[in-house]
Amino acid sequence: MLADLGLIAPDLASDAALSAAAAPVFMDTPNRESVSITPKDPRYQDLLLRGYNRRFTGSPDNIRIVTGTGQVIDAVNDAVREGKQLGIRGGGHNLDGLVDDPRVRSVIDMTAMRSISYDPLMRAFAIEAGATLGEVYRALYYGWGVTVPGGACPPVGVGGHITGGGYGALSRQYGLVADNLYAVEVVVVPARGSARAVVATREPTDPNRDLWWAHSGGGGGNFGVVTRFWLRSPNAATNDPGKMLPKAPGGTLISRAVWKWDELDRSAFVQIARNIGAWHERYSSPGMKENALFGGFIAPRIEFGTVTVAGQVDPTVNGNERILHDYIAAACENVNVKPTITTSARLPWLTTVMSYVDTGIGLGAKPPLRSKTKGAYLKKRYTDSQMETVHAYLTDPGYRHAPAAFALSSYGGQINAPATDATATSHRRAVLLGSIYNYWDKAEDDTRHLTWQRDFYRDLHKDTGGVPAPGDQYDGCYIGWPDVDLADPTLNTSPTSWQTLFYASNYARLKKIKKAWDPRNVFRHGLSI
């Protein structure tokens, strides 16, 4: 999140992050059986700790490392036969324990399935489900000069990212990653018989098209095990792989306006947020030149010391530097405290993306990280009164913890071009994505940090029942940031269900697809369809 907005400066002196993200973990040997690792195996603990959020650690009976679709089929059949609940792990960055769940007895780990290539028969890029975003960015850029509009964290796996919609710094220009999804290969379990692999495309004549649609924002682990994605932009009318996906930026330029918390009073804080909100309300329609900018407002707790507005553009495109300059100027308008404004040199795009610093570490948290993220799609900015609530929670002396933050991130633009039912991603009216996130390291502190965060979120959205209920101001929540609080009736006491918050009117169709493709409910978790 902070990395998305350029708050953490990239380290361009080292190529280590780029090299590490590109290195495969296993050789693909599809003719052997999958590796089944049990608790007595010394590798077991390492695989358990692939999960990012250490608030959750599972205890499955086995972890199956698969290298091909056939092995996935075998692993699914074994789990079904033995009556074991399945979990599917891609990159391991699931934020809320949907895989690291005590009910999960068998985990299919996709880490060995990381192939990225161009498939001339499908006229699309084939990406296995265990690949990470960093590997995808590197392979597409060096191979063909193209990219996908995904997130800023290279270690995140594509499996959950694409099926959750997939959002990042280029999405205002090119839509979501899922908007560029052409096909999926999915291992499914029918009502009778054994598991099988199905390929589903977005072609209108494809009898399996509903299964493709469900994976274009319907969330991971709901309908089967995705083994492979094919990506091609919907408007690509060529056989040239170099034109099948968005052209990668020619570089990156980042500007920041930084205020010191001890110089910033409540009115100035509210004014900054008002400025950011007004800019996005004005400049987030599809086709606008301002969609070249990705930016936002990052306000950690007062103990962190600073509040930042950041923006980034591709400086090799004429007019983009002016857009960036005007955005920073707009953020500072009528603010009674002058910030420190800095602008980077023109940076190489891929190296900047790959020079990732974990958000929690950047805020000062100590690993191993425990975390919680709560989000909200905004059709309109938070009101001044709501931003006063934000200010109160970020400065409350009764809670001291620097690695806790509130942020507003750019949204809209080309994301909002498709109809709400064109894909499973229904959120096509938002202009900002708000978030409250927190990082810590000790289990005994869970209650303190979670209570502060849950109270903050509830009070911020108190006029709509404590959640960002779809309506005039909000457009629900991002399934790519799963929040099991919303499915807990003791925490979500509003009349708005978690299904409505994550999927809105698309949930009814997702339920029908679930019944058709997973009639035995083999694939389930805390937020499953």
Short mmCIF file of C-alpha atoms in Angstrom, two decimals:
data_model
loop_
_atom_site.label_atom_id
_atom_site.label_comp_id
_atom_site.label_asym_id
_atom_site.label_seq_id
_atom_site.Cartn_x
_atom_site.Cartn_y
_atom_site.Cartn_z
CA MET A 1 0.00 0.00 0.00
CA LEU A 2 2.71 2.50 0.92
CA ALA A 3 4.80 1.11 -1.90
CA ASP A 4 1.87 1.63 -4.28
CA LEU A 5 1.99 5.33 -3.55
CA GLY A 6 5.73 5.84 -3.57
CA LEU A 7 6.00 6.66 0.15
CA ILE A 8 8.84 4.19 0.48
CA ALA A 9 11.63 5.17 -1.89
CA PRO A 10 13.05 2.37 -4.06
CA ASP A 11 16.63 1.23 -3.60
CA LEU A 12 18.01 1.50 -7.10
CA ALA A 13 21.51 0.54 -6.01
CA SER A 14 20.68 -3.17 -5.88
CA ASP A 15 19.22 -5.65 -8.33
CA ALA A 16 18.82 -8.29 -5.62
CA ALA A 17 15.07 -7.95 -5.30
CA LEU A 18 14.62 -8.29 -9.05
CA SER A 19 16.83 -11.36 -9.25
CA ALA A 20 15.21 -13.05 -6.28
CA ALA A 21 11.72 -12.52 -7.62
CA ALA A 22 12.71 -14.06 -10.94
CA ALA A 23 14.29 -17.21 -9.53
CA PRO A 24 12.18 -20.37 -9.83
CA VAL A 25 11.85 -22.54 -6.74
CA PHE A 26 11.46 -25.92 -8.49
CA MET A 27 12.15 -27.39 -11.88
CA ASP A 28 8.94 -28.42 -13.62
CA THR A 29 8.93 -32.21 -13.72
CA PRO A 30 5.32 -33.05 -14.56
CA ASN A 31 5.90 -36.80 -14.96
CA ARG A 32 6.67 -37.45 -11.30
CA GLU A 33 4.16 -37.54 -8.48
CA SER A 34 3.55 -34.44 -6.43
CA VAL A 35 5.58 -34.01 -3.27
CA SER A 36 3.44 -34.67 -0.19
CA ILE A 37 4.92 -33.11 2.93
CA THR A 38 3.65 -34.06 6.38
CA PRO A 39 4.28 -32.55 9.85
CA LYS A 40 7.30 -34.80 10.55
CA ASP A 41 9.10 -33.53 7.45
CA PRO A 42 11.55 -30.65 8.20
CA ARG A 43 10.19 -28.85 5.12
CA TYR A 44 6.73 -28.66 6.67
CA GLN A 45 7.44 -25.61 8.86
CA ASP A 46 8.98 -23.71 5.97
CA LEU A 47 5.88 -24.28 3.86
CA LEU A 48 3.56 -23.30 6.72
CA LEU A 49 5.45 -20.04 7.06
CA ARG A 50 4.89 -19.14 3.41
CA GLY A 51 1.74 -17.48 4.71
CA TYR A 52 2.30 -13.72 4.96
CA ASN A 53 0.10 -12.91 7.95
CA ARG A 54 1.44 -14.64 11.05
CA ARG A 55 -1.82 -14.10 12.89
CA PHE A 56 -2.79 -17.32 11.16
CA THR A 57 -0.83 -20.58 11.00
CA GLY A 58 -2.54 -23.76 9.85
CA SER A 59 -1.83 -27.36 10.79
CA PRO A 60 -2.78 -29.42 7.71
CA ASP A 61 -2.17 -33.16 7.58
CA ASN A 62 -0.23 -32.69 4.37
CA ILE A 63 0.98 -30.06 1.93
CA ARG A 64 1.06 -31.13 -1.71
CA ILE A 65 3.61 -29.36 -3.91
CA VAL A 66 2.34 -29.79 -7.46
CA THR A 67 4.15 -29.18 -10.75
CA GLY A 68 1.38 -29.74 -13.26
CA THR A 69 -2.37 -29.97 -13.80
CA GLY A 70 -2.38 -33.76 -13.54
CA GLN A 71 -0.86 -33.58 -10.08
CA VAL A 72 -3.48 -31.05 -9.03
CA ILE A 73 -6.21 -33.43 -10.18
CA ASP A 74 -4.64 -36.25 -8.14
CA ALA A 75 -4.32 -34.04 -5.05
CA VAL A 76 -7.95 -32.91 -5.28
CA ASN A 77 -9.17 -36.50 -5.77
CA ASP A 78 -7.17 -37.66 -2.74
CA ALA A 79 -8.60 -34.93 -0.53
CA VAL A 80 -12.17 -35.62 -1.67
CA ARG A 81 -11.76 -39.37 -1.13
CA GLU A 82 -10.30 -38.82 2.35
CA GLY A 83 -12.88 -36.18 3.29
CA LYS A 84 -10.29 -33.48 3.91
CA GLN A 85 -11.02 -29.79 3.50
CA LEU A 86 -8.73 -28.25 0.90
CA GLY A 87 -6.77 -25.04 0.94
CA ILE A 88 -5.03 -23.64 -2.14
CA ARG A 89 -1.88 -21.56 -1.73
CA GLY A 90 -0.40 -19.44 -4.48
CA GLY A 91 1.87 -16.65 -3.30
CA GLY A 92 0.92 -16.94 0.37
CA HIS A 93 -0.22 -13.32 0.75
CA ASN A 94 -3.82 -14.02 1.68
CA LEU A 95 -4.50 -11.39 4.33
CA ASP A 96 -7.10 -13.04 6.54
CA GLY A 97 -6.43 -16.74 7.14
CA LEU A 98 -8.52 -18.31 4.39
CA VAL A 99 -5.82 -20.95 3.78
CA ASP A 100 -4.18 -20.97 7.21
CA ASP A 101 -7.40 -22.23 8.76
CA PRO A 102 -7.54 -25.09 11.32
CA ARG A 103 -10.35 -26.67 9.28
CA VAL A 104 -8.05 -27.08 6.27
CA ARG A 105 -6.49 -30.55 6.37
CA SER A 106 -4.78 -30.63 2.97
CA VAL A 107 -3.05 -27.72 1.22
CA ILE A 108 -2.27 -27.68 -2.49
CA ASP A 109 0.79 -25.44 -2.82
CA MET A 110 1.24 -24.00 -6.32
CA THR A 111 4.74 -22.63 -5.75
CA ALA A 112 6.33 -24.97 -8.32
CA MET A 113 3.93 -23.94 -11.11
CA ARG A 114 5.45 -20.64 -12.24
CA SER A 115 5.77 -20.88 -16.00
CA ILE A 116 5.15 -17.70 -18.04
CA SER A 117 5.04 -17.88 -21.85
CA TYR A 118 3.23 -16.74 -24.94
CA ASP A 119 0.69 -19.26 -26.26
CA PRO A 120 0.20 -18.71 -30.00
CA LEU A 121 -2.80 -21.06 -30.16
CA MET A 122 -4.69 -19.02 -27.58
CA ARG A 123 -3.16 -15.74 -28.78
CA ALA A 124 -2.54 -14.93 -25.13
CA PHE A 125 0.09 -15.08 -22.42
CA ALA A 126 -0.10 -18.30 -20.40
CA ILE A 127 0.75 -17.84 -16.72
CA GLU A 128 0.74 -20.70 -14.24
CA ALA A 129 -1.05 -20.02 -10.99
CA GLY A 130 2.02 -20.23 -8.75
CA ALA A 131 3.82 -17.32 -10.43
CA THR A 132 4.28 -14.10 -8.51
CA LEU A 133 3.55 -10.61 -9.78
CA GLY A 134 7.25 -9.83 -9.83
CA GLU A 135 7.96 -12.84 -12.04
CA VAL A 136 5.14 -11.85 -14.37
CA TYR A 137 6.29 -8.24 -14.65
CA ARG A 138 9.87 -9.30 -15.35
CA ALA A 139 9.00 -11.98 -17.93
CA LEU A 140 6.48 -9.85 -19.83
CA TYR A 141 8.69 -6.76 -19.83
CA TYR A 142 11.95 -8.38 -20.86
CA GLY A 143 10.27 -10.73 -23.31
CA TRP A 144 7.78 -8.45 -25.05
CA GLY A 145 7.84 -4.97 -23.50
CA VAL A 146 4.33 -5.36 -22.08
CA THR A 147 2.83 -5.63 -18.62
CA VAL A 148 -0.40 -6.06 -16.66
CA PRO A 149 -2.02 -3.40 -14.45
CA GLY A 150 -1.38 -5.31 -11.23
CA GLY A 151 -0.32 -4.47 -7.70
CA ALA A 152 2.94 -3.07 -6.36
CA CYS A 153 4.04 -6.06 -4.27
CA PRO A 154 6.22 -8.43 -6.35
CA PRO A 155 5.93 -11.40 -3.92
CA VAL A 156 2.12 -11.55 -4.26
CA GLY A 157 0.91 -14.58 -6.19
CA VAL A 158 -1.14 -14.16 -9.35
CA GLY A 159 -3.69 -16.80 -8.30
CA GLY A 160 -5.47 -14.75 -5.67
CA HIS A 161 -4.62 -11.43 -7.27
CA ILE A 162 -6.26 -12.09 -10.64
CA THR A 163 -9.28 -13.93 -9.26
CA GLY A 164 -9.83 -11.03 -6.84
CA GLY A 165 -9.80 -8.53 -9.72
CA GLY A 166 -6.20 -7.38 -9.53
CA TYR A 167 -5.63 -3.65 -8.98
CA GLY A 168 -2.54 -1.48 -9.14
CA ALA A 169 -0.84 1.72 -10.27
CA LEU A 170 -1.70 1.24 -13.97
CA SER A 171 -5.35 0.29 -13.45
CA ARG A 172 -6.70 3.80 -14.02
CA GLN A 173 -5.23 3.56 -17.54
CA TYR A 174 -5.79 -0.12 -18.36
CA GLY A 175 -8.44 -1.46 -16.01
CA LEU A 176 -8.02 -4.39 -13.66
CA VAL A 177 -5.86 -7.42 -14.36
CA ALA A 178 -9.08 -9.45 -14.54
CA ASP A 179 -10.29 -7.15 -17.32
CA ASN A 180 -7.40 -8.57 -19.35
CA LEU A 181 -8.22 -12.20 -18.49
CA TYR A 182 -8.89 -14.24 -21.60
CA ALA A 183 -9.10 -17.77 -20.20
CA VAL A 184 -8.53 -20.00 -17.19
CA GLU A 185 -7.75 -23.66 -16.68
CA VAL A 186 -9.52 -24.91 -13.56
CA VAL A 187 -9.59 -28.28 -11.82
CA VAL A 188 -13.21 -28.84 -10.78
CA VAL A 189 -15.13 -31.60 -9.02
CA PRO A 190 -18.46 -32.67 -10.56
CA ALA A 191 -21.44 -34.02 -8.66
CA ARG A 192 -20.35 -37.55 -9.52
CA GLY A 193 -16.99 -38.88 -10.56
CA SER A 194 -13.47 -37.59 -10.26
CA ALA A 195 -11.88 -34.19 -10.58
CA ARG A 196 -11.11 -32.93 -14.07
CA ALA A 197 -9.53 -29.92 -15.75
CA VAL A 198 -11.66 -27.45 -17.69
CA VAL A 199 -10.57 -24.53 -19.86
CA ALA A 200 -13.00 -21.62 -19.89
CA THR A 201 -12.64 -18.51 -22.07
CA ARG A 202 -14.40 -15.18 -22.44
CA GLU A 203 -15.55 -16.10 -25.95
CA PRO A 204 -19.33 -15.59 -26.17
CA THR A 205 -19.77 -19.03 -27.74
CA ASP A 206 -17.80 -20.89 -25.06
CA PRO A 207 -20.15 -23.22 -23.12
CA ASN A 208 -17.83 -22.82 -20.11
CA ARG A 209 -17.86 -19.02 -20.25
CA ASP A 210 -19.59 -18.71 -16.85
CA LEU A 211 -16.57 -20.36 -15.24
CA TRP A 212 -14.29 -17.76 -16.85
CA TRP A 213 -16.62 -14.98 -15.67
CA ALA A 214 -16.56 -16.28 -12.09
CA HIS A 215 -12.76 -16.00 -12.05
CA SER A 216 -12.75 -12.39 -13.29
CA GLY A 217 -13.22 -11.02 -9.78
CA GLY A 218 -15.22 -13.71 -7.98
CA GLY A 219 -12.39 -14.45 -5.54
CA GLY A 220 -9.99 -17.37 -5.23
CA GLY A 221 -10.70 -20.87 -3.94
CA ASN A 222 -14.42 -20.78 -4.70
CA PHE A 223 -15.03 -22.95 -7.76
CA GLY A 224 -11.95 -25.11 -8.20
CA VAL A 225 -8.18 -24.93 -8.41
CA VAL A 226 -6.92 -22.54 -11.09
CA THR A 227 -3.78 -23.98 -12.64
CA ARG A 228 -3.25 -21.51 -15.48
CA PHE A 229 -4.39 -18.09 -16.66
CA TRP A 230 -4.28 -16.70 -20.19
CA LEU A 231 -4.07 -12.91 -20.45
CA ARG A 232 -4.90 -10.78 -23.46
CA SER A 233 -6.41 -7.29 -23.54
CA PRO A 234 -10.04 -7.30 -24.72
CA ASN A 235 -9.28 -4.81 -27.50
CA ALA A 236 -6.21 -6.64 -28.86
CA ALA A 237 -6.79 -7.27 -32.58
CA THR A 238 -3.38 -8.57 -33.60
CA ASN A 239 -1.16 -11.62 -33.63
CA ASP A 240 1.79 -9.63 -32.30
CA PRO A 241 2.48 -10.61 -28.66
CA GLY A 242 3.99 -7.18 -28.11
CA LYS A 243 0.54 -5.67 -28.59
CA MET A 244 -1.54 -8.22 -26.68
CA LEU A 245 -1.25 -6.44 -23.33
CA PRO A 246 -0.61 -2.84 -22.24
CA LYS A 247 2.77 -1.43 -23.17
CA ALA A 248 4.97 -1.12 -20.09
CA PRO A 249 5.73 2.44 -18.93
CA GLY A 250 8.90 4.04 -20.24
CA GLY A 251 9.86 5.13 -16.74
CA THR A 252 8.53 6.37 -13.41
CA LEU A 253 8.46 9.83 -11.86
CA ILE A 254 7.36 10.20 -8.24
CA SER A 255 6.47 13.39 -6.36
CA ARG A 256 5.73 13.64 -2.65
CA ALA A 257 4.38 16.36 -0.41
CA VAL A 258 5.26 15.56 3.21
CA TRP A 259 3.89 17.25 6.31
CA LYS A 260 5.20 16.76 9.83
CA TRP A 261 2.50 15.56 12.18
CA ASP A 262 3.58 17.99 14.91
CA GLU A 263 2.97 20.94 12.54
CA LEU A 264 -0.36 19.69 11.22
CA ASP A 265 -3.58 20.62 13.00
CA ARG A 266 -6.94 19.00 12.43
CA SER A 267 -8.22 21.58 9.98
CA ALA A 268 -5.13 21.26 7.79
CA PHE A 269 -5.38 17.47 7.86
CA VAL A 270 -9.03 17.60 6.79
CA GLN A 271 -8.20 20.11 4.04
CA ILE A 272 -5.58 17.80 2.52
CA ALA A 273 -8.07 14.93 2.41
CA ARG A 274 -10.73 17.23 0.98
CA ASN A 275 -8.31 18.25 -1.78
CA ILE A 276 -7.40 14.67 -2.63
CA GLY A 277 -11.03 13.64 -2.69
CA ALA A 278 -12.11 16.56 -4.86
CA TRP A 279 -9.32 15.89 -7.37
CA HIS A 280 -10.35 12.26 -7.77
CA GLU A 281 -14.03 13.10 -8.01
CA ARG A 282 -13.17 15.43 -10.89
CA TYR A 283 -10.52 13.40 -12.72
CA SER A 284 -11.50 9.73 -12.63
CA SER A 285 -13.80 9.18 -15.61
CA PRO A 286 -12.72 6.70 -18.31
CA GLY A 287 -10.64 8.28 -21.06
CA MET A 288 -9.35 11.28 -19.10
CA LYS A 289 -5.68 12.16 -19.50
CA GLU A 290 -5.39 12.45 -15.71
CA ASN A 291 -5.81 8.68 -15.45
CA ALA A 292 -2.09 8.54 -16.23
CA LEU A 293 -1.56 9.46 -12.57
CA PHE A 294 -1.73 7.09 -9.66
CA GLY A 295 -1.57 8.73 -6.27
CA GLY A 296 -2.99 9.02 -2.84
CA PHE A 297 -2.89 10.15 0.73
CA ILE A 298 -0.98 8.15 3.35
CA ALA A 299 -1.53 9.01 7.02
CA PRO A 300 0.15 6.69 9.50
CA ARG A 301 -0.41 7.14 13.21
CA ILE A 302 1.06 10.31 14.67
CA GLU A 303 3.98 8.35 16.16
CA PHE A 304 5.27 7.71 12.63
CA GLY A 305 5.93 11.45 12.34
CA THR A 306 4.68 12.40 8.85
CA VAL A 307 1.69 12.51 6.54
CA THR A 308 2.31 12.15 2.80
CA VAL A 309 0.56 12.85 -0.49
CA ALA A 310 2.30 11.02 -3.31
CA GLY A 311 1.77 10.66 -7.04
CA GLN A 312 3.49 8.87 -9.88
CA VAL A 313 3.38 8.98 -13.69
CA ASP A 314 5.30 7.78 -16.72
CA PRO A 315 7.43 10.85 -17.54
CA THR A 316 8.15 9.69 -21.08
CA VAL A 317 4.56 10.52 -22.10
CA ASN A 318 4.05 14.17 -23.05
CA GLY A 319 1.95 16.08 -20.53
CA ASN A 320 2.32 13.61 -17.66
CA GLU A 321 4.80 15.71 -15.69
CA ARG A 322 2.32 18.59 -15.76
CA ILE A 323 -0.45 16.30 -14.48
CA LEU A 324 1.81 15.22 -11.60
CA HIS A 325 2.77 18.80 -10.78
CA ASP A 326 -0.85 19.96 -10.82
CA TYR A 327 -1.95 17.03 -8.64
CA ILE A 328 0.58 17.86 -5.92
CA ALA A 329 -0.36 21.55 -6.15
CA ALA A 330 -4.05 20.68 -5.82
CA ALA A 331 -3.34 18.57 -2.73
CA CYS A 332 -1.63 21.52 -1.05
CA GLU A 333 -4.26 24.14 -1.90
CA ASN A 334 -5.61 26.10 1.08
CA VAL A 335 -3.58 24.01 3.54
CA ASN A 336 -2.23 26.37 6.19
CA VAL A 337 1.00 24.40 6.66
CA LYS A 338 3.59 24.15 3.90
CA PRO A 339 4.88 20.65 3.16
CA THR A 340 8.29 19.55 1.97
CA ILE A 341 7.88 18.69 -1.73
CA THR A 342 10.32 16.41 -3.52
CA THR A 343 10.35 14.94 -7.01
CA SER A 344 12.47 11.96 -7.97
CA ALA A 345 14.70 11.69 -10.97
CA ARG A 346 13.29 9.78 -13.93
CA LEU A 347 13.48 6.20 -12.70
CA PRO A 348 13.52 2.96 -14.73
CA TRP A 349 10.09 1.37 -14.47
CA LEU A 350 10.83 -2.29 -13.76
CA THR A 351 13.64 -1.67 -11.30
CA THR A 352 11.38 0.75 -9.43
CA VAL A 353 8.54 -1.77 -9.27
CA MET A 354 10.83 -4.58 -8.12
CA SER A 355 12.58 -2.48 -5.45
CA TYR A 356 9.78 -3.27 -3.07
CA VAL A 357 9.80 -2.57 0.66
CA ASP A 358 7.09 -4.33 2.65
CA THR A 359 4.53 -1.83 3.93
CA GLY A 360 4.70 -3.06 7.51
CA ILE A 361 8.50 -2.96 7.57
CA GLY A 362 8.43 0.51 6.03
CA LEU A 363 6.19 1.68 8.86
CA GLY A 364 8.61 0.29 11.43
CA ALA A 365 6.98 -3.02 12.37
CA LYS A 366 9.27 -5.91 13.26
CA PRO A 367 8.90 -9.27 11.54
CA PRO A 368 7.36 -11.77 11.69
CA LEU A 369 4.43 -9.57 10.77
CA ARG A 370 0.90 -9.90 12.04
CA SER A 371 -1.56 -7.66 10.20
CA LYS A 372 -5.08 -6.61 9.39
CA THR A 373 -6.43 -4.64 6.41
CA LYS A 374 -9.90 -3.15 6.10
CA GLY A 375 -11.00 -1.35 2.94
CA ALA A 376 -13.76 0.64 1.29
CA TYR A 377 -14.55 1.71 -2.27
CA LEU A 378 -15.52 5.39 -2.39
CA LYS A 379 -17.77 6.88 -5.07
CA LYS A 380 -17.38 10.20 -3.27
CA ARG A 381 -14.75 11.43 -0.85
CA TYR A 382 -15.08 10.99 2.88
CA THR A 383 -16.84 14.03 4.34
CA ASP A 384 -15.03 16.57 6.50
CA SER A 385 -16.75 15.11 9.54
CA GLN A 386 -15.50 11.63 8.65
CA MET A 387 -11.97 12.94 8.18
CA GLU A 388 -12.18 14.49 11.63
CA THR A 389 -12.91 10.98 12.87
CA VAL A 390 -9.85 9.74 10.99
CA HIS A 391 -7.75 12.47 12.58
CA ALA A 392 -9.04 11.56 16.03
CA TYR A 393 -8.08 7.88 15.66
CA LEU A 394 -4.65 8.69 14.26
CA THR A 395 -3.81 11.10 17.09
CA ASP A 396 -5.60 9.48 20.07
CA PRO A 397 -3.02 9.36 22.91
CA GLY A 398 -4.75 6.30 24.32
CA TYR A 399 -3.39 4.18 21.47
CA ARG A 400 0.25 4.52 20.50
CA HIS A 401 1.53 2.49 17.57
CA ALA A 402 3.40 3.85 14.53
CA PRO A 403 2.78 0.92 12.10
CA ALA A 404 -0.93 1.68 11.82
CA ALA A 405 -2.25 3.84 9.00
CA PHE A 406 -5.11 5.25 6.99
CA ALA A 407 -4.80 5.71 3.22
CA LEU A 408 -6.70 6.88 0.19
CA SER A 409 -5.54 5.43 -3.15
CA SER A 410 -6.44 6.41 -6.70
CA TYR A 411 -9.18 4.37 -8.37
CA GLY A 412 -11.61 4.79 -11.24
CA GLY A 413 -10.54 5.72 -14.74
CA GLN A 414 -10.59 2.75 -17.11
CA ILE A 415 -11.62 0.48 -14.22
CA ASN A 416 -15.03 2.12 -14.46
CA ALA A 417 -15.45 1.64 -18.21
CA PRO A 418 -17.01 -1.88 -18.18
CA ALA A 419 -20.55 -2.52 -17.04
CA THR A 420 -20.98 -3.80 -13.48
CA ASP A 421 -21.83 -7.27 -14.77
CA ALA A 422 -19.25 -7.47 -17.56
CA THR A 423 -17.00 -9.38 -15.16
CA ALA A 424 -17.53 -10.70 -11.66
CA THR A 425 -16.02 -7.43 -10.37
CA SER A 426 -19.06 -5.26 -9.72
CA HIS A 427 -17.23 -2.20 -8.36
CA ARG A 428 -17.24 0.11 -11.38
CA ARG A 429 -18.22 3.45 -9.88
CA ALA A 430 -15.53 4.16 -7.29
CA VAL A 431 -12.95 6.94 -7.57
CA LEU A 432 -10.92 6.12 -4.46
CA LEU A 433 -10.02 3.05 -2.43
CA GLY A 434 -9.81 3.76 1.28
CA SER A 435 -7.99 1.55 3.74
CA ILE A 436 -7.07 1.16 7.39
CA TYR A 437 -4.17 -1.20 7.95
CA ASN A 438 -2.05 -2.24 10.87
CA TYR A 439 1.09 -4.31 11.53
CA TRP A 440 2.59 -5.76 14.71
CA ASP A 441 4.65 -8.76 15.79
CA LYS A 442 3.38 -10.15 19.10
CA ALA A 443 0.32 -12.40 19.50
CA GLU A 444 -0.43 -10.93 22.92
CA ASP A 445 -1.04 -7.56 21.23
CA ASP A 446 -3.69 -8.86 18.83
CA THR A 447 -6.69 -7.70 20.84
CA ARG A 448 -5.36 -4.18 21.37
CA HIS A 449 -4.55 -3.56 17.74
CA LEU A 450 -7.63 -5.26 16.29
CA THR A 451 -9.96 -3.42 18.67
CA TRP A 452 -8.53 -0.04 17.68
CA GLN A 453 -8.82 -0.88 13.99
CA ARG A 454 -12.33 -2.32 14.16
CA ASP A 455 -13.59 0.62 16.22
CA PHE A 456 -11.97 3.03 13.74
CA TYR A 457 -13.61 1.34 10.75
CA ARG A 458 -17.02 1.16 12.42
CA ASP A 459 -16.98 4.80 13.51
CA LEU A 460 -15.75 6.00 10.12
CA HIS A 461 -18.75 4.34 8.43
CA LYS A 462 -21.27 4.80 11.24
CA ASP A 463 -23.81 6.54 8.99
CA THR A 464 -24.15 3.34 6.93
CA GLY A 465 -24.20 0.81 9.74
CA GLY A 466 -20.46 0.65 10.36
CA VAL A 467 -19.56 -0.67 6.90
CA PRO A 468 -19.21 0.98 3.45
CA ALA A 469 -22.61 -0.20 2.26
CA PRO A 470 -23.16 0.30 -1.49
CA GLY A 471 -25.07 3.52 -2.11
CA ASP A 472 -24.44 7.14 -3.00
CA GLN A 473 -21.07 7.36 -1.24
CA TYR A 474 -19.68 3.82 -1.19
CA ASP A 475 -19.34 0.85 -3.51
CA GLY A 476 -18.59 -1.90 -1.01
CA CYS A 477 -15.27 -3.68 -0.43
CA TYR A 478 -12.40 -5.23 -2.41
CA ILE A 479 -12.31 -9.05 -2.24
CA GLY A 480 -8.58 -8.84 -2.94
CA TRP A 481 -8.34 -7.59 0.65
CA PRO A 482 -10.47 -10.28 2.31
CA ASP A 483 -11.91 -9.20 5.65
CA VAL A 484 -13.58 -11.99 7.60
CA ASP A 485 -14.88 -9.44 10.12
CA LEU A 486 -17.57 -8.62 7.59
CA ALA A 487 -18.90 -12.20 7.78
CA ASP A 488 -18.99 -12.17 11.60
CA PRO A 489 -22.40 -11.02 12.88
CA THR A 490 -20.81 -9.86 16.14
CA LEU A 491 -18.55 -7.48 14.20
CA ASN A 492 -20.74 -6.62 11.22
CA THR A 493 -24.00 -5.63 12.88
CA SER A 494 -25.21 -3.69 9.84
CA PRO A 495 -28.05 -4.88 7.59
CA THR A 496 -25.52 -5.20 4.72
CA SER A 497 -24.16 -8.72 4.23
CA TRP A 498 -20.53 -9.48 3.38
CA GLN A 499 -21.77 -10.94 0.09
CA THR A 500 -23.27 -7.59 -0.89
CA LEU A 501 -20.19 -5.68 0.23
CA PHE A 502 -17.81 -7.79 -1.87
CA TYR A 503 -20.00 -8.72 -4.85
CA ALA A 504 -23.16 -6.57 -4.87
CA SER A 505 -25.69 -7.74 -7.48
CA ASN A 506 -23.19 -10.17 -9.03
CA TYR A 507 -23.45 -12.50 -6.05
CA ALA A 508 -26.63 -14.18 -7.31
CA ARG A 509 -24.92 -15.22 -10.54
CA LEU A 510 -21.82 -16.38 -8.64
CA LYS A 511 -24.02 -18.63 -6.50
CA LYS A 512 -25.50 -20.25 -9.60
CA ILE A 513 -22.04 -20.83 -11.04
CA LYS A 514 -20.87 -22.28 -7.74
CA LYS A 515 -23.77 -24.73 -7.73
CA ALA A 516 -23.04 -25.76 -11.30
CA TRP A 517 -19.27 -26.18 -11.01
CA ASP A 518 -18.75 -27.10 -7.35
CA PRO A 519 -21.97 -28.92 -6.43
CA ARG A 520 -20.30 -30.75 -3.52
CA ASN A 521 -18.86 -27.55 -2.04
CA VAL A 522 -15.37 -29.02 -2.11
CA PHE A 523 -13.79 -25.57 -2.39
CA ARG A 524 -14.71 -23.48 0.62
CA HIS A 525 -13.24 -21.06 3.13
CA GLY A 526 -14.30 -18.25 5.46
CA LEU A 527 -15.52 -16.01 2.63
CA SER A 528 -16.44 -18.59 0.00
CA ILE A 529 -19.39 -18.32 -2.36
#
